[in-house]
Amino acid sequence: MPYTPQAEAKRSVRVPLLDLQAQYAPLREVLLDAVTRVCDSQRFIMGSEIEALERELASYLDVRHTIGVSSGTDALLMSLMALEIGAGDEVITSTYSFFASAGSIVRAGARPVLVDVEPDTCNLDPSAVEAAVTPRTRAIVPVHLFGQSADLDPILTTARRHGLAVVEDAAQAIGARYKGRRVGGIGDVGCFSFFPSKNLGGFGDAGLVTTSDDRWAARLRMLRNHGMEPKYYHQIVGGNFRLDALQAAVLRAKLPHLDAWTDGRRRNAERYHMLFASSPAASRVSLPTARAASFHVYHQFVIQVDDRDGLRRHLEACDIGTEVYYPVPLHQQPCFAGLGCPPGEFPHAERAAARSLALPIYSELTEIQQAWVVESISEYYR
Ligand SMILES: *Cc1c(COP(=O)(O)O)cnc(C)c1O
């Protein structure tokens, strides 16, 4: 770029992939008050903060039961444990997801049956799910990838036809909707993560399980605390899957802002679409598709491009943070070599893994920063 004062000003724009400081700064006092309240109470395990958060989330997610837990990964594991899924059982999930979606199936003692995704949304392909059902199948774990609901209706139809449970992995999709309904409350059980970089993030690890079934809710509450009820009488073998009171207090302080943050992410996604429409690189970049029936919460804004790694290096040199979700589909992970899925088995997932790049999308992103991102991408493909 030739030297001009405008070019120089742009060169000084930094765009991190995620800027948690920008979210924290205006809420600092409220958050520190919440932490102080817990410290002053000296009640760190279970108690009123957790109960209050569970009530507030039940109302937000429009679901009967919410069980605060230690992480999104543990939420998935506990859900399978509550459904008594284990040795000899098969569970169908997406090969294009964060590791925990399939890892928790193995930890429960069952066999993950990985299937391919839709090429545009990168969500579980319902026809591939139907084709993967065997007499051993017990459950389906649809992942609402990048903040958009999987196409749940045909998946629920398959589940009902074969008597399978549906455990939604909604870790990336709090607040997202499918045909008007909040995800996590549509299948039998829903799993959420409050990992700090998720759309609603704690100050450490935390998660949530949701269900409308009273018996499963009771089982999940027991599993969370060593299957213990009453104290020191163990009905089932559970674990320590409890949510910390400190995390609950932080999440309660943040929850009232979640919808505004989601609006910001959606506005930024729209702005990327506008900026790319008039970019000379428009034909080189495929933008994420949002289904008409879904309310996308843009946990990530993932584009697909040729020469992804070259673009990523160029953007790094422009001080623009990006990430690859995910570079290796689950069927190609070393730990799943035993599943016997050869390369080429799931072409849509493999193509997405080679071409995906997540751009900054967080709510506090400015117009200037977004313009710089699109301009830098355009420059690379010029
Ligand atoms: C983050 C995530 C998880 C795991 O959540 P943790 O709270 O990090 O354990 C599970 N599934 C998906 C799709 C995720 O993105």
CSV table of C-alpha atoms and ligand atoms in Angstrom, one decimal:
chain,number,residue,atom,x,y,z
A,1,MET,CA,0.0,0.0,0.0
A,2,PRO,CA,1.5,3.5,-0.9
A,3,TYR,CA,2.0,5.8,2.0
A,4,THR,CA,-0.9,8.1,2.7
A,5,PRO,CA,-2.2,9.4,6.1
A,6,GLN,CA,-5.4,7.3,5.6
A,7,ALA,CA,-3.4,4.1,4.8
A,8,GLU,CA,-1.2,4.7,7.8
A,9,ALA,CA,-4.3,5.2,10.1
A,10,LYS,CA,-5.6,1.8,8.8
A,11,ARG,CA,-2.3,0.1,9.4
A,12,SER,CA,-2.7,0.9,13.0
A,13,VAL,CA,-6.1,-0.8,13.3
A,14,ARG,CA,-5.8,-4.0,15.3
A,15,VAL,CA,-8.6,-6.5,15.1
A,16,PRO,CA,-8.3,-9.4,17.6
A,17,LEU,CA,-10.4,-12.5,17.0
A,18,LEU,CA,-12.2,-11.9,20.3
A,19,ASP,CA,-11.8,-8.9,22.7
A,20,LEU,CA,-13.1,-10.0,26.1
A,21,GLN,CA,-11.6,-6.8,27.6
A,22,ALA,CA,-14.1,-4.7,25.6
A,23,GLN,CA,-17.0,-6.7,27.1
A,24,TYR,CA,-15.5,-6.6,30.6
A,25,ALA,CA,-14.7,-2.9,30.8
A,26,PRO,CA,-18.2,-1.5,31.0
A,27,LEU,CA,-19.4,-4.2,33.3
A,28,ARG,CA,-16.3,-4.3,35.6
A,29,GLU,CA,-18.0,-3.0,38.7
A,30,VAL,CA,-21.1,-5.1,38.4
A,31,LEU,CA,-19.0,-8.2,37.9
A,32,LEU,CA,-16.7,-7.5,40.8
A,33,ASP,CA,-19.7,-6.8,43.0
A,34,ALA,CA,-21.1,-10.3,42.0
A,35,VAL,CA,-17.7,-11.9,42.8
A,36,THR,CA,-17.5,-10.0,46.1
A,37,ARG,CA,-21.1,-11.1,47.1
A,38,VAL,CA,-20.0,-14.7,46.8
A,39,CYS,CA,-16.7,-14.1,48.7
A,40,ASP,CA,-18.5,-12.3,51.5
A,41,SER,CA,-21.0,-15.2,51.8
A,42,GLN,CA,-18.2,-17.8,51.9
A,43,ARG,CA,-20.6,-20.2,50.2
A,44,PHE,CA,-18.8,-21.6,47.1
A,45,ILE,CA,-20.5,-24.9,46.5
A,46,MET,CA,-24.2,-25.1,45.4
A,47,GLY,CA,-26.6,-22.7,47.2
A,48,SER,CA,-28.6,-19.7,46.2
A,49,GLU,CA,-26.4,-18.3,43.4
A,50,ILE,CA,-26.7,-21.6,41.4
A,51,GLU,CA,-30.5,-21.9,42.1
A,52,ALA,CA,-31.0,-18.3,41.0
A,53,LEU,CA,-29.0,-18.8,37.8
A,54,GLU,CA,-30.9,-21.9,37.0
A,55,ARG,CA,-34.2,-20.1,37.4
A,56,GLU,CA,-33.1,-17.2,35.2
A,57,LEU,CA,-31.8,-19.5,32.5
A,58,ALA,CA,-34.9,-21.7,32.5
A,59,SER,CA,-36.9,-18.6,31.8
A,60,TYR,CA,-34.4,-17.3,29.1
A,61,LEU,CA,-34.2,-20.7,27.4
A,62,ASP,CA,-37.9,-21.5,27.9
A,63,VAL,CA,-37.3,-25.0,29.3
A,64,ARG,CA,-38.6,-26.7,32.4
A,65,HIS,CA,-35.4,-27.9,34.0
A,66,THR,CA,-31.9,-26.3,34.0
A,67,ILE,CA,-29.0,-28.0,35.8
A,68,GLY,CA,-25.8,-25.9,36.2
A,69,VAL,CA,-22.7,-28.0,35.8
A,70,SER,CA,-18.9,-27.9,35.6
A,71,SER,CA,-18.5,-27.5,31.8
A,72,GLY,CA,-20.1,-28.1,28.4
A,73,THR,CA,-18.0,-31.3,28.1
A,74,ASP,CA,-19.4,-32.6,31.4
A,75,ALA,CA,-22.9,-31.6,30.4
A,76,LEU,CA,-22.6,-33.9,27.4
A,77,LEU,CA,-21.1,-36.8,29.4
A,78,MET,CA,-23.7,-36.5,32.2
A,79,SER,CA,-26.6,-36.4,29.6
A,80,LEU,CA,-25.4,-39.7,28.2
A,81,MET,CA,-25.0,-41.1,31.7
A,82,ALA,CA,-28.5,-40.0,32.6
A,83,LEU,CA,-29.9,-41.7,29.6
A,84,GLU,CA,-28.0,-44.9,30.6
A,85,ILE,CA,-26.0,-45.0,27.4
A,86,GLY,CA,-22.8,-47.0,27.6
A,87,ALA,CA,-21.1,-50.2,26.5
A,88,GLY,CA,-22.5,-51.7,23.3
A,89,ASP,CA,-24.4,-48.6,22.4
A,90,GLU,CA,-23.9,-46.3,19.4
A,91,VAL,CA,-24.4,-42.6,19.3
A,92,ILE,CA,-24.6,-40.6,16.0
A,93,THR,CA,-22.9,-37.2,15.9
A,94,SER,CA,-21.2,-34.8,13.5
A,95,THR,CA,-17.6,-35.4,12.4
A,96,TYR,CA,-17.2,-31.6,12.0
A,97,SER,CA,-17.3,-30.2,15.6
A,98,PHE,CA,-15.3,-29.5,18.6
A,99,PHE,CA,-13.8,-32.7,20.0
A,100,ALA,CA,-16.1,-32.9,23.1
A,101,SER,CA,-19.2,-33.8,21.0
A,102,ALA,CA,-17.7,-37.2,20.2
A,103,GLY,CA,-15.2,-37.5,23.1
A,104,SER,CA,-18.0,-37.5,25.6
A,105,ILE,CA,-19.6,-40.5,23.8
A,106,VAL,CA,-16.4,-42.5,24.2
A,107,ARG,CA,-16.1,-41.4,27.9
A,108,ALA,CA,-19.7,-42.7,28.5
A,109,GLY,CA,-18.4,-46.1,27.2
A,110,ALA,CA,-20.4,-46.0,23.9
A,111,ARG,CA,-19.3,-45.9,20.3
A,112,PRO,CA,-19.4,-42.6,18.3
A,113,VAL,CA,-20.8,-43.0,14.8
A,114,LEU,CA,-19.6,-40.0,12.9
A,115,VAL,CA,-21.5,-38.7,9.9
A,116,ASP,CA,-21.0,-35.9,7.4
A,117,VAL,CA,-22.4,-32.4,7.4
A,118,GLU,CA,-24.3,-30.2,5.0
A,119,PRO,CA,-21.9,-28.3,2.8
A,120,ASP,CA,-23.4,-24.9,3.4
A,121,THR,CA,-24.2,-24.7,7.1
A,122,CYS,CA,-21.6,-27.4,8.2
A,123,ASN,CA,-24.4,-28.8,10.5
A,124,LEU,CA,-25.3,-32.5,10.8
A,125,ASP,CA,-26.8,-33.8,7.5
A,126,PRO,CA,-30.2,-35.3,8.5
A,127,SER,CA,-30.2,-37.9,5.6
A,128,ALA,CA,-26.7,-39.1,6.7
A,129,VAL,CA,-28.1,-39.5,10.3
A,130,GLU,CA,-31.0,-41.6,9.0
A,131,ALA,CA,-28.6,-43.8,7.0
A,132,ALA,CA,-26.3,-44.3,10.0
A,133,VAL,CA,-29.0,-45.8,12.3
A,134,THR,CA,-28.4,-49.5,13.3
A,135,PRO,CA,-30.1,-51.7,15.9
A,136,ARG,CA,-27.4,-50.5,18.4
A,137,THR,CA,-28.1,-46.8,18.0
A,138,ARG,CA,-29.4,-45.2,21.2
A,139,ALA,CA,-29.1,-41.4,20.6
A,140,ILE,CA,-28.3,-38.6,18.2
A,141,VAL,CA,-26.1,-35.6,19.2
A,142,PRO,CA,-26.8,-32.8,16.8
A,143,VAL,CA,-24.3,-29.9,17.2
A,144,HIS,CA,-25.6,-26.3,16.6
A,145,LEU,CA,-22.3,-25.3,15.0
A,146,PHE,CA,-21.1,-21.7,15.0
A,147,GLY,CA,-24.4,-20.5,16.5
A,148,GLN,CA,-26.9,-21.9,14.0
A,149,SER,CA,-29.4,-24.6,14.8
A,150,ALA,CA,-29.0,-28.0,13.1
A,151,ASP,CA,-32.0,-28.9,11.0
A,152,LEU,CA,-33.8,-30.5,13.9
A,153,ASP,CA,-37.2,-31.6,12.4
A,154,PRO,CA,-35.9,-34.4,10.2
A,155,ILE,CA,-33.5,-35.5,12.9
A,156,LEU,CA,-36.3,-35.7,15.5
A,157,THR,CA,-38.4,-37.6,12.9
A,158,THR,CA,-35.5,-40.2,12.6
A,159,ALA,CA,-35.2,-40.3,16.4
A,160,ARG,CA,-38.9,-41.0,16.9
A,161,ARG,CA,-39.1,-43.6,14.2
A,162,HIS,CA,-36.2,-45.6,15.8
A,163,GLY,CA,-36.9,-44.7,19.5
A,164,LEU,CA,-33.7,-42.7,20.0
A,165,ALA,CA,-32.9,-39.9,22.4
A,166,VAL,CA,-31.8,-36.5,21.0
A,167,VAL,CA,-29.1,-34.7,23.0
A,168,GLU,CA,-28.5,-31.2,21.6
A,169,ASP,CA,-24.9,-29.9,21.7
A,170,ALA,CA,-25.9,-26.2,22.1
A,171,ALA,CA,-22.5,-25.2,23.4
A,172,GLN,CA,-22.1,-22.6,20.6
A,173,ALA,CA,-25.7,-21.6,20.3
A,174,ILE,CA,-27.2,-20.1,23.5
A,175,GLY,CA,-30.2,-18.0,22.4
A,176,ALA,CA,-30.3,-19.4,18.9
A,177,ARG,CA,-33.8,-20.5,17.6
A,178,TYR,CA,-35.1,-23.1,15.3
A,179,LYS,CA,-38.5,-22.4,13.8
A,180,GLY,CA,-39.1,-19.9,16.7
A,181,ARG,CA,-38.0,-22.2,19.5
A,182,ARG,CA,-34.8,-21.8,21.6
A,183,VAL,CA,-32.3,-24.5,20.9
A,184,GLY,CA,-31.5,-26.8,23.9
A,185,GLY,CA,-35.1,-27.2,24.7
A,186,ILE,CA,-36.2,-28.9,21.5
A,187,GLY,CA,-34.6,-32.4,21.8
A,188,ASP,CA,-34.7,-34.5,25.0
A,189,VAL,CA,-31.7,-32.9,26.6
A,190,GLY,CA,-29.7,-29.8,25.8
A,191,CYS,CA,-26.1,-29.1,26.7
A,192,PHE,CA,-24.5,-25.6,27.0
A,193,SER,CA,-21.0,-24.3,27.7
A,194,PHE,CA,-20.0,-21.1,29.5
A,195,PHE,CA,-16.3,-21.4,28.5
A,196,PRO,CA,-15.0,-17.7,28.6
A,197,SER,CA,-15.1,-17.4,24.8
A,198,LYS,CA,-18.6,-18.7,24.3
A,199,ASN,CA,-21.4,-16.2,23.7
A,200,LEU,CA,-22.2,-16.2,27.4
A,201,GLY,CA,-18.9,-16.8,29.1
A,202,GLY,CA,-17.9,-17.3,32.7
A,203,PHE,CA,-14.6,-16.5,34.4
A,204,GLY,CA,-13.5,-20.1,34.0
A,205,ASP,CA,-15.2,-23.3,33.1
A,206,ALA,CA,-19.0,-23.8,33.5
A,207,GLY,CA,-21.9,-25.5,31.7
A,208,LEU,CA,-25.6,-26.3,31.8
A,209,VAL,CA,-27.9,-29.2,31.0
A,210,THR,CA,-31.5,-28.6,30.1
A,211,THR,CA,-34.5,-31.0,29.9
A,212,SER,CA,-38.3,-30.9,30.1
A,213,ASP,CA,-38.4,-34.4,31.6
A,214,ASP,CA,-38.8,-34.5,35.4
A,215,ARG,CA,-37.2,-37.9,35.8
A,216,TRP,CA,-34.1,-37.1,33.7
A,217,ALA,CA,-33.8,-33.8,35.6
A,218,ALA,CA,-33.8,-35.6,38.9
A,219,ARG,CA,-31.2,-38.1,37.6
A,220,LEU,CA,-29.0,-35.3,36.3
A,221,ARG,CA,-29.1,-33.5,39.6
A,222,MET,CA,-28.1,-36.6,41.4
A,223,LEU,CA,-25.3,-37.4,38.9
A,224,ARG,CA,-23.9,-33.9,39.3
A,225,ASN,CA,-23.2,-34.7,43.0
A,226,HIS,CA,-21.8,-38.3,43.0
A,227,GLY,CA,-25.3,-39.8,42.7
A,228,MET,CA,-25.8,-38.9,46.3
A,229,GLU,CA,-29.3,-38.5,47.9
A,230,PRO,CA,-29.6,-38.0,50.8
A,231,LYS,CA,-26.1,-37.1,52.0
A,232,TYR,CA,-23.7,-40.0,51.9
A,233,TYR,CA,-26.2,-42.4,50.4
A,234,HIS,CA,-25.3,-43.1,46.8
A,235,GLN,CA,-28.1,-44.2,44.5
A,236,ILE,CA,-26.1,-44.2,41.3
A,237,VAL,CA,-22.5,-43.6,40.4
A,238,GLY,CA,-22.1,-39.9,39.4
A,239,GLY,CA,-19.2,-37.5,39.6
A,240,ASN,CA,-18.3,-34.0,40.8
A,241,PHE,CA,-20.0,-32.1,37.9
A,242,ARG,CA,-21.0,-29.1,40.1
A,243,LEU,CA,-21.1,-25.5,38.9
A,244,ASP,CA,-19.1,-23.1,41.1
A,245,ALA,CA,-21.1,-20.3,42.9
A,246,LEU,CA,-18.5,-17.8,41.7
A,247,GLN,CA,-19.2,-18.8,38.1
A,248,ALA,CA,-23.0,-18.6,38.7
A,249,ALA,CA,-22.7,-15.1,40.1
A,250,VAL,CA,-20.6,-13.9,37.1
A,251,LEU,CA,-23.1,-15.5,34.6
A,252,ARG,CA,-26.1,-13.9,36.4
A,253,ALA,CA,-24.4,-10.5,36.0
A,254,LYS,CA,-23.8,-11.2,32.3
A,255,LEU,CA,-27.1,-12.8,31.3
A,256,PRO,CA,-29.1,-9.6,31.1
A,257,HIS,CA,-26.7,-8.4,28.4
A,258,LEU,CA,-26.7,-11.6,26.3
A,259,ASP,CA,-29.5,-10.5,23.9
A,260,ALA,CA,-27.7,-7.1,23.2
A,261,TRP,CA,-24.5,-9.0,22.5
A,262,THR,CA,-26.3,-11.4,20.2
A,263,ASP,CA,-27.9,-8.4,18.3
A,264,GLY,CA,-24.3,-6.9,17.9
A,265,ARG,CA,-23.0,-10.2,16.5
A,266,ARG,CA,-26.0,-10.4,14.0
A,267,ARG,CA,-25.5,-6.7,13.0
A,268,ASN,CA,-21.8,-7.4,12.4
A,269,ALA,CA,-22.6,-10.5,10.3
A,270,GLU,CA,-25.0,-8.4,8.2
A,271,ARG,CA,-22.3,-5.7,7.8
A,272,TYR,CA,-19.8,-8.3,6.6
A,273,HIS,CA,-22.3,-9.4,4.0
A,274,MET,CA,-22.7,-5.8,2.8
A,275,LEU,CA,-19.0,-5.1,2.8
A,276,PHE,CA,-18.1,-8.3,0.9
A,277,ALA,CA,-20.9,-7.7,-1.6
A,278,SER,CA,-19.0,-4.6,-2.9
A,279,SER,CA,-15.5,-6.2,-2.5
A,280,PRO,CA,-13.5,-7.2,-5.6
A,281,ALA,CA,-12.9,-10.5,-3.7
A,282,ALA,CA,-16.6,-11.3,-3.5
A,283,SER,CA,-16.4,-14.2,-5.9
A,284,ARG,CA,-13.4,-15.7,-3.9
A,285,VAL,CA,-15.1,-15.8,-0.5
A,286,SER,CA,-18.1,-17.9,0.4
A,287,LEU,CA,-19.9,-16.4,3.4
A,288,PRO,CA,-21.9,-18.3,6.0
A,289,THR,CA,-25.5,-19.1,5.1
A,290,ALA,CA,-28.3,-18.5,7.7
A,291,ARG,CA,-31.3,-20.7,7.2
A,292,ALA,CA,-34.6,-18.8,6.9
A,293,ALA,CA,-36.1,-20.9,9.8
A,294,SER,CA,-33.2,-20.3,12.1
A,295,PHE,CA,-32.2,-17.4,14.3
A,296,HIS,CA,-28.4,-17.5,14.1
A,297,VAL,CA,-26.4,-16.1,17.0
A,298,TYR,CA,-23.0,-16.1,15.2
A,299,HIS,CA,-20.8,-17.6,17.8
A,300,GLN,CA,-18.4,-17.7,14.9
A,301,PHE,CA,-18.5,-16.0,11.4
A,302,VAL,CA,-16.8,-18.6,9.3
A,303,ILE,CA,-16.0,-18.0,5.6
A,304,GLN,CA,-14.7,-20.6,3.2
A,305,VAL,CA,-11.9,-19.7,0.8
A,306,ASP,CA,-9.2,-21.3,-1.4
A,307,ASP,CA,-5.7,-20.9,-0.1
A,308,ARG,CA,-7.0,-20.4,3.4
A,309,ASP,CA,-3.6,-20.8,5.1
A,310,GLY,CA,-2.0,-18.1,2.9
A,311,LEU,CA,-4.9,-15.7,3.6
A,312,ARG,CA,-4.6,-16.4,7.3
A,313,ARG,CA,-0.9,-15.5,7.3
A,314,HIS,CA,-1.7,-12.3,5.3
A,315,LEU,CA,-4.3,-11.3,7.9
A,316,GLU,CA,-2.0,-12.0,10.7
A,317,ALA,CA,0.5,-9.5,9.1
A,318,CYS,CA,-2.4,-7.0,9.0
A,319,ASP,CA,-2.9,-7.5,12.8
A,320,ILE,CA,-6.2,-9.3,12.2
A,321,GLY,CA,-6.9,-12.4,14.4
A,322,THR,CA,-8.5,-15.4,12.8
A,323,GLU,CA,-8.9,-19.1,13.7
A,324,VAL,CA,-9.6,-22.4,12.0
A,325,TYR,CA,-12.6,-24.3,13.3
A,326,TYR,CA,-11.7,-27.1,12.8
A,327,PRO,CA,-8.5,-28.1,10.9
A,328,VAL,CA,-9.1,-31.8,11.3
A,329,PRO,CA,-12.5,-33.5,11.2
A,330,LEU,CA,-13.1,-35.9,14.1
A,331,HIS,CA,-12.9,-39.0,11.9
A,332,GLN,CA,-9.3,-38.1,11.0
A,333,GLN,CA,-8.2,-37.5,14.6
A,334,PRO,CA,-5.5,-39.9,15.8
A,335,CYS,CA,-7.6,-41.0,18.8
A,336,PHE,CA,-10.4,-42.1,16.5
A,337,ALA,CA,-8.3,-44.1,14.1
A,338,GLY,CA,-9.9,-47.2,15.5
A,339,LEU,CA,-13.3,-46.1,14.1
A,340,GLY,CA,-11.9,-47.0,10.7
A,341,CYS,CA,-13.1,-44.0,8.7
A,342,PRO,CA,-10.7,-43.6,5.7
A,343,PRO,CA,-9.8,-40.2,4.3
A,344,GLY,CA,-12.5,-39.1,1.8
A,345,GLU,CA,-15.2,-40.8,3.7
A,346,PHE,CA,-16.9,-37.5,4.7
A,347,PRO,CA,-16.1,-35.1,1.8
A,348,HIS,CA,-18.1,-32.1,3.0
A,349,ALA,CA,-16.4,-32.0,6.4
A,350,GLU,CA,-13.0,-32.5,4.8
A,351,ARG,CA,-13.6,-29.7,2.4
A,352,ALA,CA,-14.8,-27.4,5.2
A,353,ALA,CA,-11.7,-28.3,7.3
A,354,ALA,CA,-9.4,-27.3,4.5
A,355,ARG,CA,-11.2,-24.0,3.6
A,356,SER,CA,-12.8,-22.6,6.8
A,357,LEU,CA,-11.6,-19.4,8.4
A,358,ALA,CA,-13.3,-17.6,11.3
A,359,LEU,CA,-13.3,-13.8,11.2
A,360,PRO,CA,-13.8,-11.5,14.3
A,361,ILE,CA,-17.5,-11.1,14.9
A,362,TYR,CA,-17.8,-10.1,18.6
A,363,SER,CA,-20.3,-7.5,19.5
A,364,GLU,CA,-18.0,-4.6,20.3
A,365,LEU,CA,-16.2,-4.8,16.9
A,366,THR,CA,-16.3,-1.4,15.2
A,367,GLU,CA,-17.2,-0.5,11.6
A,368,ILE,CA,-13.6,0.6,11.0
A,369,GLN,CA,-12.3,-2.7,12.2
A,370,GLN,CA,-14.7,-4.6,10.0
A,371,ALA,CA,-13.9,-2.5,7.0
A,372,TRP,CA,-10.2,-3.2,7.6
A,373,VAL,CA,-10.8,-6.9,7.7
A,374,VAL,CA,-12.7,-7.0,4.4
A,375,GLU,CA,-10.2,-4.6,2.7
A,376,SER,CA,-7.3,-6.8,3.8
A,377,ILE,CA,-9.0,-9.9,2.4
A,378,SER,CA,-9.8,-8.1,-0.8
A,379,GLU,CA,-6.1,-7.0,-1.0
A,380,TYR,CA,-5.0,-10.6,-0.7
A,381,TYR,CA,-7.1,-11.9,-3.6
A,382,ARG,CA,-6.5,-8.9,-5.9
B,1,LIG,C1,-17.1,-25.5,23.7
B,1,LIG,C2,-17.8,-26.7,23.2
B,1,LIG,C3,-18.0,-27.8,24.0
B,1,LIG,C4,-17.4,-28.0,25.3
B,1,LIG,O1,-17.6,-27.0,26.2
B,1,LIG,P1,-16.6,-26.8,27.4
B,1,LIG,O2,-17.3,-25.9,28.4
B,1,LIG,O3,-15.4,-26.2,26.8
B,1,LIG,O4,-16.3,-28.1,28.0
B,1,LIG,C5,-18.7,-28.9,23.4
B,1,LIG,N1,-19.2,-28.8,22.2
B,1,LIG,C6,-19.0,-27.8,21.4
B,1,LIG,C7,-19.6,-27.8,20.0
B,1,LIG,C8,-18.3,-26.7,21.8
B,1,LIG,O5,-18.1,-25.7,21.0
